[in-house]
Amino acid sequence: MSKPQGSSVKERAETALKDEFLVNAVKFTTEKLKNGKKAATAEHGNWEEWRERGRQIRAHTIAHLDYYLNEFVNNAREQGVHVHFAPEAKDAARIAVEIAKHKQAKSVVKSKSMVSEEVHINEAFEDIGIESIESDLGEYIIQLANEPPSHIIIPAIHKNRYQIAELLSKEAGETLAPDTKILAGFARRKLRDKFLEADIGLTGANFGIAESGSIVIFENEGNARMVSTVPKTQITLMGMERLIPTWDDLEVMATLLPRSATGQKLTVYMSGITGPRRTADGDGPEEMHIIIVDNGRSLQLGDPDFQELLNCIRCGACLNACPVYRHIGGHSYPGTYSGPIGAVLTPALNKNTEEWQDIANASSLCGACYEACPVKIPLHDMLVYLRNRKVERGYTAAGEKLAMKGFKMLMKSSGRFKQAVKLGQTGQKLLVRDGYIRSQFGPLKGWTAYRHIPALPSRSFRERWPQLDAEVGASLPPMPEAMKSRMESIVAGRKERGMKR
Amino acid sequence: MKVSLFITCISDALFPPIGEAMARLLARYGVRLNFPQVQTCCGQPAFNSGYWDEARVSARTILEAFDDSDFVIAPSGSCTGMIHHYYPKLFEHEPQLQEKALALKEKTYEFTQFLVQVLGVTDVGAVFPHRVTYHPSCHGSRLLGIKDEPMQLMASVQGMELIPLPYAEDCCGFGGTFAIKMSDISGAMVEEKTQHVLETEAEVLVGLDMGCLLNIGGNLHYQGKPVRVMHLAELLYEGVKHREQTAGV
Amino acid sequence: MSTSDPAFLEKMEQQSREQQQRFIGHIASRLGRGGASESRKPEHPYRGAPDFWNGYELTHEERIERFMGNWRAAGGHTERVAGWEELSGVVTRILQEHGAQSTIRQDLPELAGLRLEQHLPELAHRVWNGQDPDASLAAAAYTDAGIALVDDAVAYTGSLVVTSSAEKGRSVSLLPNLLIAIVPAERMKTRLGEVMGRLSRSAGEGLPAGVHFISGPSRSSDIENDLTIGVHGPGIAYALIVG
């Protein structure tokens, strides 16, 4: 199995759907993560209150992002951090490369960071001959396979252990058995040496804490701790929206993030790093850089439909909940992020409408993503807003445009609608067999490839209504008093509220 | 008290017995439905595809139809959800219409919500001696929070064996134009859903949204599976008739 | 090379400050503040956990029990030890059980008091020394067991908190495959928020460079969602509760 090919989500999805291993692997893991989340949130209790608090904290931070960024930057500088600003992805890569060049670095060891994927940092280092190694086990695997991650939390969700054994065996120069323990053991030994040799450690940041200029990293393997403990120089890439105001707020994020991501009460490691090592400390970086990345994030600010997108804490719960993601996997989506968050984030960060492809169409708008989101981002609404913006900017398929014109004509007046149904009732006759339409014709062929359509009955509801109404009216009992008063009090309550408005 | 029926375009054209079941069932409580003929469609197919001008044209017929109603009821969580969740947004640049949209939102109920929340009815007195499974449609359960109402109504049906649908909360893959634009993804989703329906060995699949039921039922028929697909209003009304016939009323 | 040329850093710093105005000014203008960023601390009415949670408190015994349950569920080992006198024997036993050949510990009197050199003279024992960083780090990387005294523990999440200082290298709790964490019972808190509150209060005066919450042995589920223990950090993690 290799990465699904194709120029659109639809094309890639078609290949992915035929890949039985991929579909089963993704289904198996997302299901496990989803159940883990369900159990963890039920055990913790009051989940809705926590979600609401998480949303409030994130929304508050984003609404005052200018203040909190300044606070974060000033505090980090006070601790001796060198802070840099990257308006675009290429700026972030340029700054990181500049530092590495100055350090005459030969190798960089990296922990998991989605923003570094956005920035294509590995390629930037490789271009100047610096080895850049992913140390998260999943990231290491896909780096060896030369693929992007297909899940925010489980980057190699689409690979099985036979494929992984093959990749790692090539690296080991010997045949490794497809046994998880053996494979992980090899990675541990191999990467341990890399940690000790590396000149630079590169991390992401789950959160930045404004009141102290600290960054916080959640992880299970310990590789992010290694990256921020062993090399003499640390570079941290941080999306500009990662901030929270205080350590107190971290308790809420620590409650929401691991439970939503994997169902853990807390990840094995949660590290708060405040500046480089103190003078007498024996480990931790001597020099620390934080590169704050915009790369399209600021475009969401002040946009009422999309500002909430910046509340995302990258837990991956929406991917696990999404029935579309489950069927097509992460590589069917263009861009760094996949699943519902990717479907919105990729076009939102890029704003190049014509290149959105059909990404926003790859959703049934079922809302499972919103329900799963620990900070209540209405992704299902945003998908509709994206579709709308695309239409308003004129990027539409001719056939669809025509169909919608037809819809408008039809639905503008009930007379026309009634007439059209009437026409359908007569017109369908050639197609109907035993009450169903089966033939795979014209614009509905996507539908009929999987389903039969029941024939239109000879009379629509509105045609039947006069007779039905007469029959009902002929024998109508009086309404029970209790019901009547219930209805009256509802209407009265409504009027009262209306007056207050 | 003017209680109006918003039949929805799909039930109007394809499933008239649902409206009939609603009208006859509610009549038993002295509710005589009113049916404004000017209504067409809530506009969702166009809205969800991003064609909001087109959606507004259609939605205006709904605003007009129910302007003077006290209650509006619809046999669909999805179309009700469209009114509740998106109409205020759809008309955000037309204050007068937005005002109407907000008023409409307040008085519009999905069918089971109306029965349980407004009329206070949880037992319609139905007998339905069959094995039944229930698919909770996404928009109804997630956008409107309709979870308990259908459960309460079904729990009171005598003789009915309600078999829990595995992965009930998973989307069936309908999603309106999604089923056509992304037909293979939608197809995989509906096949997964019918697989779960078949696992229950139920004779009847019941739901609250004909879009989803058209999708699931269409795939069941495509596979040649004889599962009967019904809207809950139909099931309840058939159950009431059944009781009356067997009791000799 | 470890330290950068000051001139290079100076130049970068200057660029950064220029860029900061543009970068954050742009954010301010997107937020409708016309390019001048907010200078007054905003009112933050949603700070920290919901109120109902802040009143949540377990008794001392419940805290210990909850912690031990969580730590075991995460794949760790935990024992309760009556006092510091008994602790030495327990640590000795664990080191023997796992066949450790070498130890490294934080430079703290409580840990010196374990007298491991005396009890296990055949093992190589090392004490973290911030004054000799490279040797300490290199030693930690090839040592079997790390022994650390924790600053705090949190019952509800089953977490230990270790912080960095000259005496307390981060490597001690990270590089050796066997971690023995000593938890004085009175340092056991109920909620994460109790530790966060303290960190928040000391934010102004300067925090340790590293504050690490540890909730079990290192793990990964990256291969077919199959749980593997001990990927980069310690694979065997003991939490010994004293008192």
Short mmCIF file of C-alpha atoms in Angstrom, two decimals, chain A residues 268-445:
data_model
loop_
_atom_site.label_atom_id
_atom_site.label_comp_id
_atom_site.label_asym_id
_atom_site.label_seq_id
_atom_site.Cartn_x
_atom_site.Cartn_y
_atom_site.Cartn_z
CA VAL A 268 3.15 10.23 30.25
CA TYR A 269 5.12 13.46 30.02
CA MET A 270 3.92 17.01 30.23
CA SER A 271 6.87 19.36 30.28
CA GLY A 272 6.90 23.06 30.98
CA ILE A 273 10.09 24.63 29.69
CA THR A 274 10.95 28.13 30.78
CA GLY A 275 14.01 29.44 29.05
CA PRO A 276 17.38 27.78 28.53
CA ARG A 277 19.14 25.94 31.35
CA ARG A 278 20.02 28.01 34.37
CA THR A 279 23.73 28.70 34.74
CA ALA A 280 24.38 25.89 37.18
CA ASP A 281 22.01 23.32 35.60
CA GLY A 282 23.84 20.43 34.05
CA ASP A 283 21.41 19.76 31.23
CA GLY A 284 18.80 21.38 29.07
CA PRO A 285 19.73 23.67 26.17
CA GLU A 286 22.28 26.40 26.67
CA GLU A 287 20.62 28.42 23.97
CA MET A 288 16.93 28.49 23.23
CA HIS A 289 15.06 29.95 20.29
CA ILE A 290 11.31 30.17 19.83
CA ILE A 291 10.01 30.87 16.35
CA ILE A 292 6.44 32.11 16.39
CA VAL A 293 4.65 31.25 13.18
CA ASP A 294 1.69 32.95 11.53
CA ASN A 295 1.44 31.24 8.13
CA GLY A 296 -2.19 32.18 7.49
CA ARG A 297 -3.41 32.06 11.06
CA SER A 298 -3.92 35.81 11.31
CA LEU A 299 -6.31 35.66 8.36
CA GLN A 300 -8.84 34.03 10.66
CA LEU A 301 -8.71 36.85 13.20
CA GLY A 302 -11.62 39.23 12.90
CA ASP A 303 -13.44 36.82 10.61
CA PRO A 304 -16.57 35.89 12.57
CA ASP A 305 -17.00 32.64 10.66
CA PHE A 306 -13.48 31.33 11.18
CA GLN A 307 -11.81 32.98 14.20
CA GLU A 308 -12.80 30.04 16.38
CA LEU A 309 -10.64 27.83 14.20
CA LEU A 310 -7.67 29.19 16.15
CA ASN A 311 -9.11 27.64 19.33
CA CYS A 312 -8.00 24.21 18.09
CA ILE A 313 -5.69 22.34 20.47
CA ARG A 314 -4.69 19.67 17.90
CA CYS A 315 -6.03 16.64 19.76
CA GLY A 316 -7.20 14.73 16.70
CA ALA A 317 -10.57 13.82 18.24
CA CYS A 318 -12.42 15.12 15.18
CA LEU A 319 -10.43 12.77 12.95
CA ASN A 320 -11.33 9.81 15.12
CA ALA A 321 -15.00 10.77 15.16
CA CYS A 322 -15.26 11.49 11.44
CA PRO A 323 -16.88 8.77 9.31
CA VAL A 324 -15.31 10.22 6.18
CA TYR A 325 -11.77 10.26 7.62
CA ARG A 326 -12.30 6.71 8.81
CA HIS A 327 -13.00 5.56 5.28
CA ILE A 328 -10.42 7.50 3.31
CA GLY A 329 -7.52 8.10 5.73
CA GLY A 330 -5.37 11.17 6.09
CA HIS A 331 -3.51 11.09 2.81
CA SER A 332 -6.67 11.73 0.82
CA TYR A 333 -6.65 15.27 2.18
CA PRO A 334 -4.33 17.84 0.66
CA GLY A 335 -2.05 19.74 3.04
CA THR A 336 -0.53 19.00 6.42
CA TYR A 337 -3.72 18.51 8.39
CA SER A 338 -6.33 15.89 7.64
CA GLY A 339 -9.81 15.01 8.77
CA PRO A 340 -12.42 17.64 9.60
CA ILE A 341 -9.91 20.08 11.09
CA GLY A 342 -7.73 19.70 8.00
CA ALA A 343 -10.67 20.15 5.67
CA VAL A 344 -11.27 23.56 7.21
CA LEU A 345 -7.75 24.56 8.23
CA THR A 346 -6.03 23.88 4.92
CA PRO A 347 -8.25 26.21 2.86
CA ALA A 348 -8.54 28.72 5.69
CA LEU A 349 -4.78 29.05 6.13
CA ASN A 350 -4.17 29.31 2.42
CA LYS A 351 -7.10 31.40 1.23
CA ASN A 352 -6.27 30.48 -2.35
CA THR A 353 -9.81 29.63 -3.23
CA GLU A 354 -9.11 28.03 -6.56
CA GLU A 355 -6.74 25.54 -5.00
CA TRP A 356 -9.14 24.35 -2.34
CA GLN A 357 -10.12 21.61 -4.71
CA ASP A 358 -13.08 19.68 -3.44
CA ILE A 359 -11.81 19.44 0.14
CA ALA A 360 -14.81 21.12 1.75
CA ASN A 361 -17.13 18.80 -0.16
CA ALA A 362 -15.68 15.71 1.47
CA SER A 363 -18.09 15.83 4.39
CA SER A 364 -21.64 14.72 4.98
CA LEU A 365 -21.92 17.56 7.54
CA CYS A 366 -22.91 15.06 10.20
CA GLY A 367 -21.47 17.17 13.01
CA ALA A 368 -19.59 14.32 14.73
CA CYS A 369 -16.48 16.53 14.66
CA TYR A 370 -18.18 19.31 16.55
CA GLU A 371 -19.52 16.87 19.11
CA ALA A 372 -16.02 15.42 19.62
CA CYS A 373 -14.19 18.74 19.78
CA PRO A 374 -12.97 19.55 23.30
CA VAL A 375 -13.18 23.28 22.61
CA LYS A 376 -16.42 23.16 20.62
CA ILE A 377 -15.24 24.41 17.23
CA PRO A 378 -18.23 24.26 14.85
CA LEU A 379 -16.31 22.59 12.03
CA HIS A 380 -19.48 21.38 10.32
CA ASP A 381 -20.67 25.00 10.01
CA MET A 382 -17.28 26.16 8.78
CA LEU A 383 -17.36 23.58 5.99
CA VAL A 384 -20.60 25.11 4.77
CA TYR A 385 -19.14 28.61 5.03
CA LEU A 386 -16.18 27.48 2.94
CA ARG A 387 -18.46 26.07 0.28
CA ASN A 388 -20.36 29.33 0.28
CA ARG A 389 -17.21 31.43 -0.12
CA LYS A 390 -16.12 29.28 -2.98
CA VAL A 391 -19.44 29.78 -4.75
CA GLU A 392 -19.42 33.52 -4.07
CA ARG A 393 -16.00 33.82 -5.60
CA GLY A 394 -17.21 32.01 -8.67
CA TYR A 395 -15.28 28.76 -8.31
CA THR A 396 -18.05 26.37 -9.17
CA ALA A 397 -18.56 23.45 -11.45
CA ALA A 398 -20.77 24.33 -14.42
CA GLY A 399 -23.07 21.36 -13.90
CA GLU A 400 -23.63 22.18 -10.27
CA LYS A 401 -24.28 25.81 -11.00
CA LEU A 402 -26.92 24.82 -13.49
CA ALA A 403 -28.50 22.36 -11.08
CA MET A 404 -28.71 25.04 -8.40
CA LYS A 405 -30.25 27.46 -10.86
CA GLY A 406 -32.82 24.76 -11.49
CA PHE A 407 -33.32 24.33 -7.75
CA LYS A 408 -34.01 28.03 -7.41
CA MET A 409 -36.51 28.04 -10.27
CA LEU A 410 -38.25 25.04 -8.79
CA MET A 411 -38.40 26.13 -5.18
CA LYS A 412 -39.24 29.76 -5.78
CA SER A 413 -42.94 28.99 -5.91
CA SER A 414 -45.01 26.09 -4.74
CA GLY A 415 -46.88 26.08 -8.05
CA ARG A 416 -43.71 25.34 -9.96
CA PHE A 417 -42.62 22.76 -7.45
CA LYS A 418 -45.97 21.03 -7.67
CA GLN A 419 -45.81 21.09 -11.44
CA ALA A 420 -42.33 19.62 -11.47
CA VAL A 421 -43.35 16.78 -9.18
CA LYS A 422 -46.30 16.17 -11.49
CA LEU A 423 -43.96 16.02 -14.47
CA GLY A 424 -41.75 13.60 -12.59
CA GLN A 425 -44.66 11.34 -11.81
CA THR A 426 -45.41 10.95 -15.50
CA GLY A 427 -41.87 11.14 -16.77
CA GLN A 428 -40.46 8.45 -14.54
CA LYS A 429 -42.65 5.73 -16.01
CA LEU A 430 -40.02 4.40 -18.36
CA LEU A 431 -37.52 4.06 -15.55
CA VAL A 432 -39.61 2.50 -12.83
CA ARG A 433 -39.69 -1.22 -12.26
CA ASP A 434 -41.51 -2.71 -9.24
CA GLY A 435 -41.80 0.67 -7.65
CA TYR A 436 -38.12 1.57 -7.87
CA ILE A 437 -35.74 3.36 -10.19
CA ARG A 438 -32.55 1.37 -10.62
CA SER A 439 -30.95 2.46 -13.85
CA GLN A 440 -27.68 4.32 -13.56
CA PHE A 441 -28.47 7.40 -15.51
CA GLY A 442 -27.31 10.99 -15.83
CA PRO A 443 -26.66 13.24 -12.90
CA LEU A 444 -27.92 10.76 -10.31
CA LYS A 445 -25.53 7.99 -11.23
#
